Amino acid sequence: MSTTIIRNGHVIDPANKRDEVGDVYIEDGKIVASRSEIRNPNSEIEEIDASGLIVTPGLIDMHVHLREPGFGHKETIESGARAAAAGGFTTIVCMPNTSPVADDPSTIAWIKSRAATAACVNVLPAGAISKDLAGEELAPIGSLVQAGIVAITDDGHCIQNHELMRRAVEYARMVEVPVLDHCQDYNFVGNGVVNEGYWSTLLGLPGWPAVGEEAIVMRNILLAELCDHHIHCQHVTTAKSVRLLREARRRGVKISGEVCPHHIALTDEAIQNFDTNYKMNPPLRAQTDVDALLEGISDGTLSVLASDHAPHADFEKEVEFDAAPFGIIGLETALGLFLDLLVHKHRKIDIVRLIKMCTVEPAKLLKLEAGTLSVGASADVTLLNPDLEWTVQIDKFESGSRNSPFDGWKLKGRAVRTIVGGKTVWELD
Amino acid sequence: MRIVESTTTSLSGNAQAAMRWNRKDLLGLRELSVDEINFILETADAFKQVGTREIKKVPALRGKTLVNFFVEPSTRTRTSFELAAFRLSADVINISATASSLKKGETLKDTARNLEALHADILVLRHSSAGAPQFLANRLEASVINAGDGAHEHPTQALLDLYTIREKRGKIAGLHVAIIGDILFSRVARSNIFGLVKLGACVTLVGPSTLVPREFEKLGVQISHKIDNVLPSADVVNLLRVQHERQRKEYFPGTGEYTRFFGLTKERAKLLKPDCLIMHPGPINRGVEIDSEVADGLQSVILDQVTNGLAVRMAVLYLCGGIANT
């Protein structure tokens, strides 16, 4: 029996509409209502002084690449989970583009068993939509659901065959699993590596045009309507994608979108020195796109914040720009960037909305029990200091990789303590 | 340095040279100042004269090792650099992509560091990836000279184009230069645009809308899709090689239609001012972007470009190699 009391924090628990200074009680890894509800008052009580801090349900990052099985030199489930904890996340959803691809129940079982022994946060696997992410035939989606996936996606790839995608969404509706989609039309995008625009023109780098994303966002809106099932557009980046999503959501279409920190922190101007830490998919866009994303966050069109944490080894990234793999790590900088940019700098949302976008919104989408401080819920809690000024130091990261463009950035706000199942798994030095 | 001074009156000594040139690498024209571009052109004047002597060699880079590292096929640019290096008395080795260990999975960085471990002083890099020369320049002590990187820059080609225009017309500022053809995929076009705009020329890009996107207007140039409207006022036309065989099939319907709309045919050439220069970076597709007679005509300076390329590359190797020494 263990008991913890988090005292005098500013508790923000959107699921229960709680927003007040108060205490949070934890017994045996679960949230309990009050001191009087603690069944064993004689057990040793750990008291955490949270005065001056915000106490929130443990944050959820629904877009993470953990690289295991297959690419442990980039990240392991263990190191990725530690990075999540250091970033304030208690639940992460790992993408299926591993080796082997997570398109088979045995791979899902392996990930879950590895996570159970090695991960300090909750690791929830997403399964593939198509076998081997090849976009040609359906993965055994029902069996994957039975094995414990929380979503299906071909992330990193995108099913080009609209008929196959239609059947996948119909099938997903039957087995009640949400569909996440990386929106990229291969014909439009071709060998594009950076946003098609001024900088691609200047630098002669192959362009990845906005329409390559928008065409698939449009496709997904049509399929969500046709199949009456939810489709979530991952890492939305363009102004027209935001407009399409806004219009469709107003009509009640089951469609949503998420935003990654780099797509609001940076524009494609950052690529001018061919630094591959600014190469990600979808690419950094123009300022007008960044402005539209901020508006989409502000008016609720974009409902989820996620990192798209994508670790790569130095030797893989330190190559010619068009030969480098896409992606940057984000678990340890995402919350800091979101707080700094959305709450402090641009004042687009308040901290309550930010917490919602990292808790109840992804929890609702994925039908998770996480993201709440309800009585009886697993005691996953994040303590934030929204005003703490800190400097990003990649050499201090828990992640197995270092491919971040944010080294040296000064940010305001971060997690200071991460509690999973009642146990502190990470604390700021 | 002494050797070159004896060949020219335009250089007055080490101090002045150091003031006007302090780069170990030549990566592109976008990063160069007007003064730096002019200094290269002036230095090339001195070296051009060397080529007319009976003994066409100076010991400026004697004892230096130059590596022509071509990770994309090229004959004329590689040959020009090789000859330029010979005339500066450098030792030269050529490595091409098929012969190099890149095919065996070694990274570009490792291959280049191996070359540097063999005390290569100057690396001339041709690469299909935009930014590859900058990538190496940031990581090597040796000079890196960009001999063409993807669709990004081809600085020595643009410098030899500028040199040729200046030589034939006595100036660059105020001239109207039409660059015609596949602009989108052309590193020659980009480097020319950067150089010409800096030196005060008025540039019009001409070609199919798919290969000359409007985004280029932000680089300070005009765009036209009607060649007949542009030719009468042009002082220089620079025709780019049009390729349809590889990945260009989505961009225009074919060479026949290209020639009909954008080829410099005999008839169209009559629209040109008599003193308009006709340039082409080569290799020419006779009958596609330019009629054979026009390519060989009196207004054509295509072979002068090749000759001047040697002088310009000697100047670049000399200037950058000199910085790497110090």
PDB file of N, CA and C in Angstrom, chain A residues 56-100:
ATOM      1  N   THR A  56      -1.734  18.415 -13.558  1.00  0.00           N
ATOM      2  CA  THR A  56      -2.662  18.026 -14.626  1.00  0.00           C
ATOM      3  C   THR A  56      -2.681  16.512 -14.757  1.00  0.00           C
ATOM      4  N   PRO A  57      -3.736  15.997 -15.394  1.00  0.00           N
ATOM      5  CA  PRO A  57      -3.684  14.592 -15.763  1.00  0.00           C
ATOM      6  C   PRO A  57      -2.437  14.364 -16.614  1.00  0.00           C
ATOM      7  N   GLY A  58      -1.848  13.192 -16.516  1.00  0.00           N
ATOM      8  CA  GLY A  58      -0.664  12.890 -17.318  1.00  0.00           C
ATOM      9  C   GLY A  58      -0.939  13.163 -18.789  1.00  0.00           C
ATOM     10  N   LEU A  59       0.019  13.814 -19.441  1.00  0.00           N
ATOM     11  CA  LEU A  59      -0.198  14.222 -20.832  1.00  0.00           C
ATOM     12  C   LEU A  59      -0.046  13.025 -21.769  1.00  0.00           C
ATOM     13  N   ILE A  60      -0.759  13.130 -22.897  1.00  0.00           N
ATOM     14  CA  ILE A  60      -0.758  12.062 -23.902  1.00  0.00           C
ATOM     15  C   ILE A  60      -0.118  12.603 -25.182  1.00  0.00           C
ATOM     16  N   ASP A  61       0.812  11.858 -25.735  1.00  0.00           N
ATOM     17  CA  ASP A  61       1.366  12.203 -27.057  1.00  0.00           C
ATOM     18  C   ASP A  61       0.990  11.069 -28.001  1.00  0.00           C
ATOM     19  N   MET A  62       0.058  11.338 -28.894  1.00  0.00           N
ATOM     20  CA  MET A  62      -0.465  10.264 -29.737  1.00  0.00           C
ATOM     21  C   MET A  62       0.307  10.082 -31.040  1.00  0.00           C
ATOM     22  N   HIS A  63       1.497  10.676 -31.118  1.00  0.00           N
ATOM     23  CA  HIS A  63       2.268  10.495 -32.361  1.00  0.00           C
ATOM     24  C   HIS A  63       3.766  10.408 -32.060  1.00  0.00           C
ATOM     25  N   VAL A  64       4.218   9.177 -31.819  1.00  0.00           N
ATOM     26  CA  VAL A  64       5.610   8.950 -31.414  1.00  0.00           C
ATOM     27  C   VAL A  64       6.172   7.758 -32.187  1.00  0.00           C
ATOM     28  N   HIS A  65       7.425   7.886 -32.592  1.00  0.00           N
ATOM     29  CA  HIS A  65       8.130   6.748 -33.206  1.00  0.00           C
ATOM     30  C   HIS A  65       9.151   6.222 -32.192  1.00  0.00           C
ATOM     31  N   LEU A  66       8.946   4.996 -31.756  1.00  0.00           N
ATOM     32  CA  LEU A  66       9.866   4.429 -30.760  1.00  0.00           C
ATOM     33  C   LEU A  66      10.941   3.545 -31.393  1.00  0.00           C
ATOM     34  N   ARG A  67      10.799   3.230 -32.655  1.00  0.00           N
ATOM     35  CA  ARG A  67      11.857   2.552 -33.440  1.00  0.00           C
ATOM     36  C   ARG A  67      12.115   1.096 -33.082  1.00  0.00           C
ATOM     37  N   GLU A  68      11.512   0.598 -32.008  1.00  0.00           N
ATOM     38  CA  GLU A  68      11.650  -0.837 -31.725  1.00  0.00           C
ATOM     39  C   GLU A  68      10.357  -1.546 -32.052  1.00  0.00           C
ATOM     40  N   PRO A  69      10.380  -2.726 -32.643  1.00  0.00           N
ATOM     41  CA  PRO A  69      11.568  -3.499 -33.014  1.00  0.00           C
ATOM     42  C   PRO A  69      12.261  -2.973 -34.291  1.00  0.00           C
ATOM     43  N   GLY A  70      13.538  -3.270 -34.386  1.00  0.00           N
ATOM     44  CA  GLY A  70      14.241  -3.092 -35.656  1.00  0.00           C
ATOM     45  C   GLY A  70      15.274  -1.994 -35.713  1.00  0.00           C
ATOM     46  N   PHE A  71      15.027  -0.874 -35.015  1.00  0.00           N
ATOM     47  CA  PHE A  71      15.944   0.259 -35.171  1.00  0.00           C
ATOM     48  C   PHE A  71      16.385   0.793 -33.804  1.00  0.00           C
ATOM     49  N   GLY A  72      16.804  -0.145 -32.955  1.00  0.00           N
ATOM     50  CA  GLY A  72      17.192   0.219 -31.597  1.00  0.00           C
ATOM     51  C   GLY A  72      18.359   1.175 -31.531  1.00  0.00           C
ATOM     52  N   HIS A  73      19.107   1.324 -32.626  1.00  0.00           N
ATOM     53  CA  HIS A  73      20.219   2.285 -32.602  1.00  0.00           C
ATOM     54  C   HIS A  73      19.702   3.722 -32.638  1.00  0.00           C
ATOM     55  N   LYS A  74      18.436   3.910 -33.028  1.00  0.00           N
ATOM     56  CA  LYS A  74      17.857   5.255 -33.038  1.00  0.00           C
ATOM     57  C   LYS A  74      17.164   5.551 -31.702  1.00  0.00           C
ATOM     58  N   GLU A  75      16.398   4.578 -31.245  1.00  0.00           N
ATOM     59  CA  GLU A  75      15.615   4.735 -30.020  1.00  0.00           C
ATOM     60  C   GLU A  75      15.143   3.354 -29.621  1.00  0.00           C
ATOM     61  N   THR A  76      15.022   3.138 -28.326  1.00  0.00           N
ATOM     62  CA  THR A  76      14.399   1.910 -27.852  1.00  0.00           C
ATOM     63  C   THR A  76      13.101   2.291 -27.151  1.00  0.00           C
ATOM     64  N   ILE A  77      12.284   1.291 -26.891  1.00  0.00           N
ATOM     65  CA  ILE A  77      11.055   1.561 -26.139  1.00  0.00           C
ATOM     66  C   ILE A  77      11.421   2.143 -24.779  1.00  0.00           C
ATOM     67  N   GLU A  78      12.515   1.652 -24.212  1.00  0.00           N
ATOM     68  CA  GLU A  78      12.950   2.149 -22.910  1.00  0.00           C
ATOM     69  C   GLU A  78      13.396   3.609 -22.975  1.00  0.00           C
ATOM     70  N   SER A  79      14.284   3.931 -23.917  1.00  0.00           N
ATOM     71  CA  SER A  79      14.796   5.309 -23.979  1.00  0.00           C
ATOM     72  C   SER A  79      13.710   6.276 -24.434  1.00  0.00           C
ATOM     73  N   GLY A  80      12.875   5.827 -25.359  1.00  0.00           N
ATOM     74  CA  GLY A  80      11.786   6.688 -25.819  1.00  0.00           C
ATOM     75  C   GLY A  80      10.799   6.994 -24.700  1.00  0.00           C
ATOM     76  N   ALA A  81      10.551   5.984 -23.872  1.00  0.00           N
ATOM     77  CA  ALA A  81       9.634   6.200 -22.746  1.00  0.00           C
ATOM     78  C   ALA A  81      10.249   7.171 -21.741  1.00  0.00           C
ATOM     79  N   ARG A  82      11.549   7.068 -21.517  1.00  0.00           N
ATOM     80  CA  ARG A  82      12.216   8.013 -20.603  1.00  0.00           C
ATOM     81  C   ARG A  82      12.139   9.435 -21.162  1.00  0.00           C
ATOM     82  N   ALA A  83      12.317   9.550 -22.488  1.00  0.00           N
ATOM     83  CA  ALA A  83      12.206  10.877 -23.116  1.00  0.00           C
ATOM     84  C   ALA A  83      10.793  11.427 -22.927  1.00  0.00           C
ATOM     85  N   ALA A  84       9.796  10.542 -23.057  1.00  0.00           N
ATOM     86  CA  ALA A  84       8.410  10.972 -22.863  1.00  0.00           C
ATOM     87  C   ALA A  84       8.210  11.486 -21.442  1.00  0.00           C
ATOM     88  N   ALA A  85       8.713  10.727 -20.485  1.00  0.00           N
ATOM     89  CA  ALA A  85       8.568  11.127 -19.085  1.00  0.00           C
ATOM     90  C   ALA A  85       9.226  12.487 -18.843  1.00  0.00           C
ATOM     91  N   ALA A  86      10.407  12.679 -19.425  1.00  0.00           N
ATOM     92  CA  ALA A  86      11.127  13.947 -19.249  1.00  0.00           C
ATOM     93  C   ALA A  86      10.391  15.101 -19.917  1.00  0.00           C
ATOM     94  N   GLY A  87       9.529  14.770 -20.866  1.00  0.00           N
ATOM     95  CA  GLY A  87       8.747  15.809 -21.528  1.00  0.00           C
ATOM     96  C   GLY A  87       7.379  16.012 -20.915  1.00  0.00           C
ATOM     97  N   GLY A  88       7.060  15.237 -19.873  1.00  0.00           N
ATOM     98  CA  GLY A  88       5.771  15.394 -19.203  1.00  0.00           C
ATOM     99  C   GLY A  88       4.673  14.472 -19.694  1.00  0.00           C
ATOM    100  N   PHE A  89       5.019  13.543 -20.584  1.00  0.00           N
ATOM    101  CA  PHE A  89       4.009  12.636 -21.137  1.00  0.00           C
ATOM    102  C   PHE A  89       3.987  11.321 -20.364  1.00  0.00           C
ATOM    103  N   THR A  90       2.779  10.893 -20.012  1.00  0.00           N
ATOM    104  CA  THR A  90       2.635   9.630 -19.286  1.00  0.00           C
ATOM    105  C   THR A  90       2.068   8.532 -20.179  1.00  0.00           C
ATOM    106  N   THR A  91       1.539   8.934 -21.330  1.00  0.00           N
ATOM    107  CA  THR A  91       1.002   7.958 -22.284  1.00  0.00           C
ATOM    108  C   THR A  91       1.447   8.360 -23.680  1.00  0.00           C
ATOM    109  N   ILE A  92       2.020   7.403 -24.399  1.00  0.00           N
ATOM    110  CA  ILE A  92       2.431   7.699 -25.767  1.00  0.00           C
ATOM    111  C   ILE A  92       1.928   6.598 -26.694  1.00  0.00           C
ATOM    112  N   VAL A  93       1.600   7.012 -27.910  1.00  0.00           N
ATOM    113  CA  VAL A  93       1.137   6.066 -28.925  1.00  0.00           C
ATOM    114  C   VAL A  93       2.257   5.906 -29.944  1.00  0.00           C
ATOM    115  N   CYS A  94       2.717   4.650 -30.110  1.00  0.00           N
ATOM    116  CA  CYS A  94       3.870   4.445 -30.989  1.00  0.00           C
ATOM    117  C   CYS A  94       3.416   3.964 -32.371  1.00  0.00           C
ATOM    118  N   MET A  95       4.048   4.548 -33.373  1.00  0.00           N
ATOM    119  CA  MET A  95       3.676   4.320 -34.771  1.00  0.00           C
ATOM    120  C   MET A  95       4.197   2.964 -35.259  1.00  0.00           C
ATOM    121  N   PRO A  96       3.543   2.400 -36.270  1.00  0.00           N
ATOM    122  CA  PRO A  96       3.847   1.016 -36.657  1.00  0.00           C
ATOM    123  C   PRO A  96       4.997   0.847 -37.654  1.00  0.00           C
ATOM    124  N   ASN A  97       5.689   1.927 -38.022  1.00  0.00           N
ATOM    125  CA  ASN A  97       6.731   1.756 -39.058  1.00  0.00           C
ATOM    126  C   ASN A  97       8.051   1.280 -38.456  1.00  0.00           C
ATOM    127  N   THR A  98       7.968   0.110 -37.840  1.00  0.00           N
ATOM    128  CA  THR A  98       9.146  -0.532 -37.258  1.00  0.00           C
ATOM    129  C   THR A  98       9.585  -1.655 -38.190  1.00  0.00           C
ATOM    130  N   SER A  99      10.557  -2.451 -37.769  1.00  0.00           N
ATOM    131  CA  SER A  99      10.970  -3.602 -38.572  1.00  0.00           C
ATOM    132  C   SER A  99      11.057  -4.832 -37.661  1.00  0.00           C
ATOM    133  N   PRO A 100      10.147  -5.801 -37.742  1.00  0.00           N
ATOM    134  CA  PRO A 100       9.046  -5.817 -38.712  1.00  0.00           C
ATOM    135  C   PRO A 100       8.010  -4.732 -38.430  1.00  0.00           C
TER     136      PRO A 100
END
